[in-house]
CSV table of C-alpha atoms in Angstrom, one decimal:
chain,number,residue,atom,x,y,z
A,1,MET,CA,0.0,0.0,0.0
A,2,SER,CA,1.4,3.4,-1.0
A,3,ILE,CA,2.0,6.1,1.7
A,4,LEU,CA,-0.8,8.2,0.2
A,5,ASN,CA,-3.3,5.4,0.3
A,6,ARG,CA,-2.2,4.6,3.9
A,7,LEU,CA,-2.8,8.2,4.9
A,8,ARG,CA,-6.2,8.1,3.3
A,9,HIS,CA,-7.2,5.0,5.3
A,10,ILE,CA,-6.0,6.6,8.5
A,11,TYR,CA,-8.0,9.7,7.7
A,12,TYR,CA,-11.3,7.9,7.0
A,13,ASP,CA,-10.8,5.7,10.1
A,14,ALA,CA,-10.5,9.0,12.1
A,15,LYS,CA,-13.6,10.3,10.4
A,16,GLY,CA,-15.4,7.2,11.6
A,17,ASN,CA,-14.3,7.7,15.3
A,18,LYS,CA,-16.5,9.7,17.6
A,19,TRP,CA,-13.6,11.0,19.7
A,20,PHE,CA,-12.0,12.8,16.6
A,21,TYR,CA,-15.5,14.2,15.9
A,22,TYR,CA,-15.8,15.5,19.5
A,23,PHE,CA,-12.4,17.1,19.3
A,24,ALA,CA,-13.4,18.8,16.1
A,25,ILE,CA,-16.5,20.3,17.9
A,26,PHE,CA,-14.2,21.3,20.8
A,27,CYS,CA,-11.9,23.1,18.4
A,28,ARG,CA,-14.8,24.9,16.6
A,29,VAL,CA,-16.2,26.1,19.9
A,30,MET,CA,-12.8,27.3,21.3
A,31,LEU,CA,-11.9,29.1,18.1
A,32,ALA,CA,-15.3,30.8,18.0
A,33,LEU,CA,-14.9,31.9,21.6
A,34,GLY,CA,-11.5,33.3,20.7
A,35,PHE,CA,-13.1,35.6,18.1
A,36,ILE,CA,-16.3,36.7,19.8
A,37,PRO,CA,-14.8,38.9,22.5
A,38,SER,CA,-12.3,40.6,20.2
A,39,GLY,CA,-15.0,41.1,17.6
A,40,ILE,CA,-17.4,42.7,20.1
A,41,VAL,CA,-14.6,45.0,21.2
A,42,LYS,CA,-13.9,46.2,17.7
A,43,VAL,CA,-17.6,46.6,16.8
A,44,MET,CA,-18.0,48.8,20.0
A,45,GLY,CA,-15.1,50.9,18.8
A,46,GLU,CA,-12.9,50.1,21.8
A,47,ARG,CA,-9.2,49.5,21.6
A,48,PHE,CA,-8.4,45.8,21.6
A,49,ALA,CA,-5.9,44.6,24.4
A,50,SER,CA,-6.3,47.9,26.3
A,51,GLY,CA,-3.9,46.6,28.9
A,52,LEU,CA,-1.1,46.4,26.4
A,53,SER,CA,1.4,49.3,26.5
A,54,VAL,CA,0.9,51.7,23.6
A,55,ASN,CA,4.7,51.7,23.2
A,56,HIS,CA,4.8,48.0,22.9
A,57,PRO,CA,5.6,46.9,19.3
A,58,LEU,CA,2.2,45.3,19.1
A,59,GLY,CA,0.7,48.3,20.9
A,60,HIS,CA,1.9,50.5,18.0
A,61,TYR,CA,0.1,48.2,15.6
A,62,LEU,CA,-3.2,48.0,17.6
A,63,GLU,CA,-3.2,51.8,18.1
A,64,ALA,CA,-2.9,52.4,14.4
A,65,LEU,CA,-5.5,49.8,13.7
A,66,HIS,CA,-7.9,51.4,16.2
A,67,SER,CA,-7.5,54.7,14.3
A,68,THR,CA,-8.7,53.3,10.9
A,69,GLY,CA,-12.4,54.0,11.6
A,70,TYR,CA,-14.9,51.7,9.9
A,71,TYR,CA,-12.2,49.3,8.8
A,72,TYR,CA,-11.6,48.5,12.4
A,73,THR,CA,-15.4,47.9,12.8
A,74,PHE,CA,-15.4,45.8,9.6
A,75,ILE,CA,-12.7,43.5,11.1
A,76,GLY,CA,-14.9,43.1,14.2
A,77,ILE,CA,-18.0,42.2,12.3
A,78,THR,CA,-16.0,39.7,10.2
A,79,GLN,CA,-14.7,38.0,13.3
A,80,LEU,CA,-18.2,37.7,14.7
A,81,ILE,CA,-19.6,36.3,11.5
A,82,ILE,CA,-16.8,33.7,11.3
A,83,ALA,CA,-17.5,32.7,14.9
A,84,VAL,CA,-21.1,32.2,14.2
A,85,LEU,CA,-20.3,30.1,11.1
A,86,LEU,CA,-18.0,27.9,13.1
A,87,LEU,CA,-20.7,27.2,15.7
A,88,ILE,CA,-23.2,26.1,13.0
A,89,PRO,CA,-22.4,22.5,11.7
A,90,ARG,CA,-23.5,23.2,8.1
A,91,THR,CA,-21.3,26.3,7.8
A,92,ALA,CA,-18.4,25.2,10.0
A,93,LEU,CA,-16.1,24.5,7.0
A,94,LEU,CA,-16.7,27.9,5.6
A,95,GLY,CA,-15.9,29.4,9.0
A,96,ALA,CA,-12.7,27.4,9.3
A,97,LEU,CA,-11.6,28.5,5.8
A,98,MET,CA,-12.2,32.1,6.6
A,99,TYR,CA,-10.6,31.8,10.0
A,100,PHE,CA,-7.3,30.4,8.8
A,101,PRO,CA,-5.8,33.4,6.9
A,102,ILE,CA,-6.8,35.7,9.8
A,103,ILE,CA,-5.3,33.5,12.6
A,104,LEU,CA,-2.2,32.7,10.5
A,105,ASN,CA,-1.6,36.5,10.0
A,106,ILE,CA,-2.1,37.1,13.8
A,107,CYS,CA,0.3,34.2,14.6
A,108,VAL,CA,3.1,35.6,12.4
A,109,LEU,CA,2.5,39.0,13.8
A,110,THR,CA,2.8,37.9,17.5
A,111,TYR,CA,6.0,36.1,16.8
A,112,ALA,CA,7.4,39.1,14.9
A,113,VAL,CA,6.8,41.4,17.8
A,114,ARG,CA,7.7,38.8,20.5
A,115,PHE,CA,4.2,39.1,22.1
A,116,GLU,CA,3.5,37.1,25.2
A,117,GLY,CA,0.4,35.6,23.7
A,118,THR,CA,2.2,33.7,21.0
A,119,ARG,CA,1.5,30.4,22.8
A,120,ILE,CA,-2.3,30.6,22.7
A,121,VAL,CA,-2.3,32.0,19.1
A,122,THR,CA,-0.1,29.1,18.0
A,123,LEU,CA,-2.5,26.6,19.5
A,124,MET,CA,-5.4,28.4,17.8
A,125,THR,CA,-3.6,28.1,14.5
A,126,LEU,CA,-3.0,24.4,15.0
A,127,ALA,CA,-6.7,23.9,16.0
A,128,ASN,CA,-7.7,25.6,12.8
A,129,LEU,CA,-5.5,23.3,10.8
A,130,TYR,CA,-7.1,20.3,12.5
A,131,LEU,CA,-10.5,21.5,11.4
A,132,LEU,CA,-9.3,21.9,7.8
A,133,CYS,CA,-7.8,18.4,7.9
A,134,TRP,CA,-11.0,17.1,9.4
A,135,ASP,CA,-13.0,18.4,6.4
A,136,TYR,CA,-10.4,17.2,3.8
A,137,ASP,CA,-13.0,15.0,2.3
A,138,ARG,CA,-14.9,18.2,1.3
A,139,ILE,CA,-11.9,20.5,0.6
A,140,LYS,CA,-10.2,17.9,-1.6
A,141,TYR,CA,-12.5,18.8,-4.5
A,142,ILE,CA,-10.9,22.3,-4.8
A,143,LEU,CA,-7.3,21.0,-4.4
A,144,PRO,CA,-5.1,20.1,-7.4
A,145,PHE,CA,-4.6,16.5,-6.3
A,146,LYS,CA,-5.8,13.2,-7.6
A,147,ARG,CA,-9.0,12.4,-5.8
A,148,ASP,CA,-9.8,9.1,-4.3
A,149,ARG,CA,-13.2,7.5,-4.7
A,150,PRO,CA,-15.3,7.7,-1.5
A,151,ALA,CA,-17.0,4.4,-2.4
A,152,GLU,CA,-13.7,2.7,-1.6
A,153,HIS,CA,-13.9,3.8,2.0
A,154,PHE,CA,-17.6,4.2,2.7
A,155,ALA,CA,-19.6,1.7,0.7
A,156,GLU,CA,-22.1,1.8,3.6
A,157,LYS,CA,-22.6,4.4,6.3
A,158,LYS,CA,-21.2,2.9,9.5
A,159,ALA,CA,-21.8,3.8,13.1
A,160,LEU,CA,-19.1,5.9,14.7
A,161,SER,CA,-16.4,3.9,16.5
A,162,ASN,CA,-16.1,4.3,20.3
A,163,LYS,CA,-12.4,3.4,20.4
A,164,PHE,CA,-10.4,6.0,22.2
A,165,PRO,CA,-7.4,7.2,20.1
A,166,LEU,CA,-4.9,7.3,23.0
A,167,LEU,CA,-1.9,8.0,20.7
A,168,PHE,CA,-3.6,10.9,19.0
A,169,PHE,CA,-4.5,12.7,22.3
A,170,ALA,CA,-1.1,11.9,23.7
A,171,SER,CA,0.3,13.7,20.6
A,172,VAL,CA,-2.0,16.6,21.2
A,173,ILE,CA,-0.8,17.0,24.8
A,174,ALA,CA,2.8,16.7,23.6
A,175,MET,CA,2.2,19.3,20.9
A,176,VAL,CA,0.7,21.7,23.5
A,177,ALA,CA,3.7,21.1,25.8
A,178,SER,CA,6.1,21.6,22.9
A,179,VAL,CA,4.5,25.0,22.0
A,180,ILE,CA,4.8,26.2,25.6
A,181,VAL,CA,8.4,25.1,26.1
A,182,ILE,CA,9.7,26.3,22.7
A,183,ASN,CA,8.1,29.7,23.2
A,184,HIS,CA,9.7,29.9,26.6
A,185,PHE,CA,13.2,29.4,25.2
A,186,MET,CA,12.8,31.0,21.7
A,187,TYR,CA,13.9,34.5,22.7
A,188,ASN,CA,16.4,35.6,25.2
A,189,ILE,CA,14.4,38.7,25.9
A,190,ARG,CA,10.8,39.9,25.4
A,191,PRO,CA,9.3,43.3,25.8
A,192,GLY,CA,6.5,42.1,28.0
A,193,ASN,CA,3.0,43.5,27.8
A,194,SER,CA,3.9,46.5,30.1
A,195,ALA,CA,6.9,48.3,31.5
A,196,ILE,CA,6.5,46.5,34.8
A,197,GLU,CA,6.2,43.1,33.3
A,198,CYS,CA,9.3,43.8,31.2
A,199,THR,CA,11.5,44.9,34.1
A,200,ASN,CA,10.3,42.1,36.3
A,201,GLY,CA,11.7,39.7,33.8
A,202,CYS,CA,15.1,41.3,34.0
A,203,ALA,CA,15.9,39.4,37.2
A,204,GLY,CA,16.3,36.2,35.3
A,205,ASN,CA,18.2,37.8,32.4
A,206,SER,CA,21.9,37.0,31.8
A,207,ASN,CA,22.5,40.8,31.8
A,208,PRO,CA,19.9,42.6,34.0
A,209,LYS,CA,21.3,46.1,33.3
A,210,ALA,CA,21.1,45.6,29.5
A,211,CYS,CA,17.6,44.2,30.0
A,212,LEU,CA,16.5,47.3,31.9
A,213,GLU,CA,17.8,49.5,29.1
A,214,PHE,CA,15.9,47.4,26.6
A,215,CYS,CA,12.7,47.9,28.6
A,216,ASP,CA,13.3,51.6,28.9
A,217,CYS,CA,13.9,51.7,25.1
A,218,ILE,CA,10.6,50.0,24.4
A,219,HIS,CA,8.2,51.3,27.0
A,220,ARG,CA,9.5,54.8,27.7
A,221,LYS,CA,11.2,55.9,24.5
A,222,GLY,CA,8.8,54.0,22.2
A,223,LYS,CA,11.4,52.9,19.7
A,224,THR,CA,10.9,49.9,17.4
A,225,LEU,CA,11.7,46.4,18.5
A,226,ASN,CA,14.7,46.1,16.1
A,227,GLU,CA,16.2,49.4,17.4
A,228,CYS,CA,15.8,48.3,21.0
A,229,LEU,CA,17.3,44.9,20.2
A,230,VAL,CA,20.4,46.6,18.7
A,231,GLU,CA,20.7,48.8,21.9
A,232,TYR,CA,20.2,45.7,24.0
A,233,ASN,CA,23.0,43.8,22.3
A,234,ASN,CA,25.3,46.8,22.4
A,235,ALA,CA,24.6,47.2,26.1
A,236,LYS,CA,25.4,43.6,26.7
A,237,GLU,CA,28.8,44.1,25.1
A,238,THR,CA,29.4,47.3,27.2
A,239,ASN,CA,28.3,45.8,30.5
A,240,LYS,CA,30.4,42.6,30.2
């Protein structure tokens, strides 16, 4: 059996298991809940993540976004529509397809500015990918791949299997742990969400004085992340 055919059999076996089905529902609900609060905030015209320092690299972006008027409201309405689509079984695939480019953009943004929320955004992106994989049997018709014949796998509709996929859920737990650990060690310094949060993290930094200068550069002077990283590296060399 070819690798591709093997993957197809694994996929259709998963589609016939109620635990994978329940996990898809869980992902849909969690992703919808992730968009509803942020969507409401934007529709109401309030600044998203109001606790985030304006001088934070992401704070600069959100402040500018908040100043775009009806475009800001449009984003909020779109997020609410997508959340509703995810919660309705018949429209869940459309919701997942619309969700993906938005959450992928947010994910790349949070990593680019070293935001503290990268972990949860990464997990949201992975959950969205799971939903897209879950509906591969519907998405495959718009993909430029050779399609298999459904009759080969489902000649008759069968009852969902009750077998618990221990390996899959162990992999999910391992994936979550990996995201948390990798994000913890990915950067040697982060700006934190506020000046206090940033300076509090300097105690565990290899060069606390350079770290404090970095925090001052970000939160008091309001310089860009790249500029402050250059100053931080220079300060480390000076304070050796």
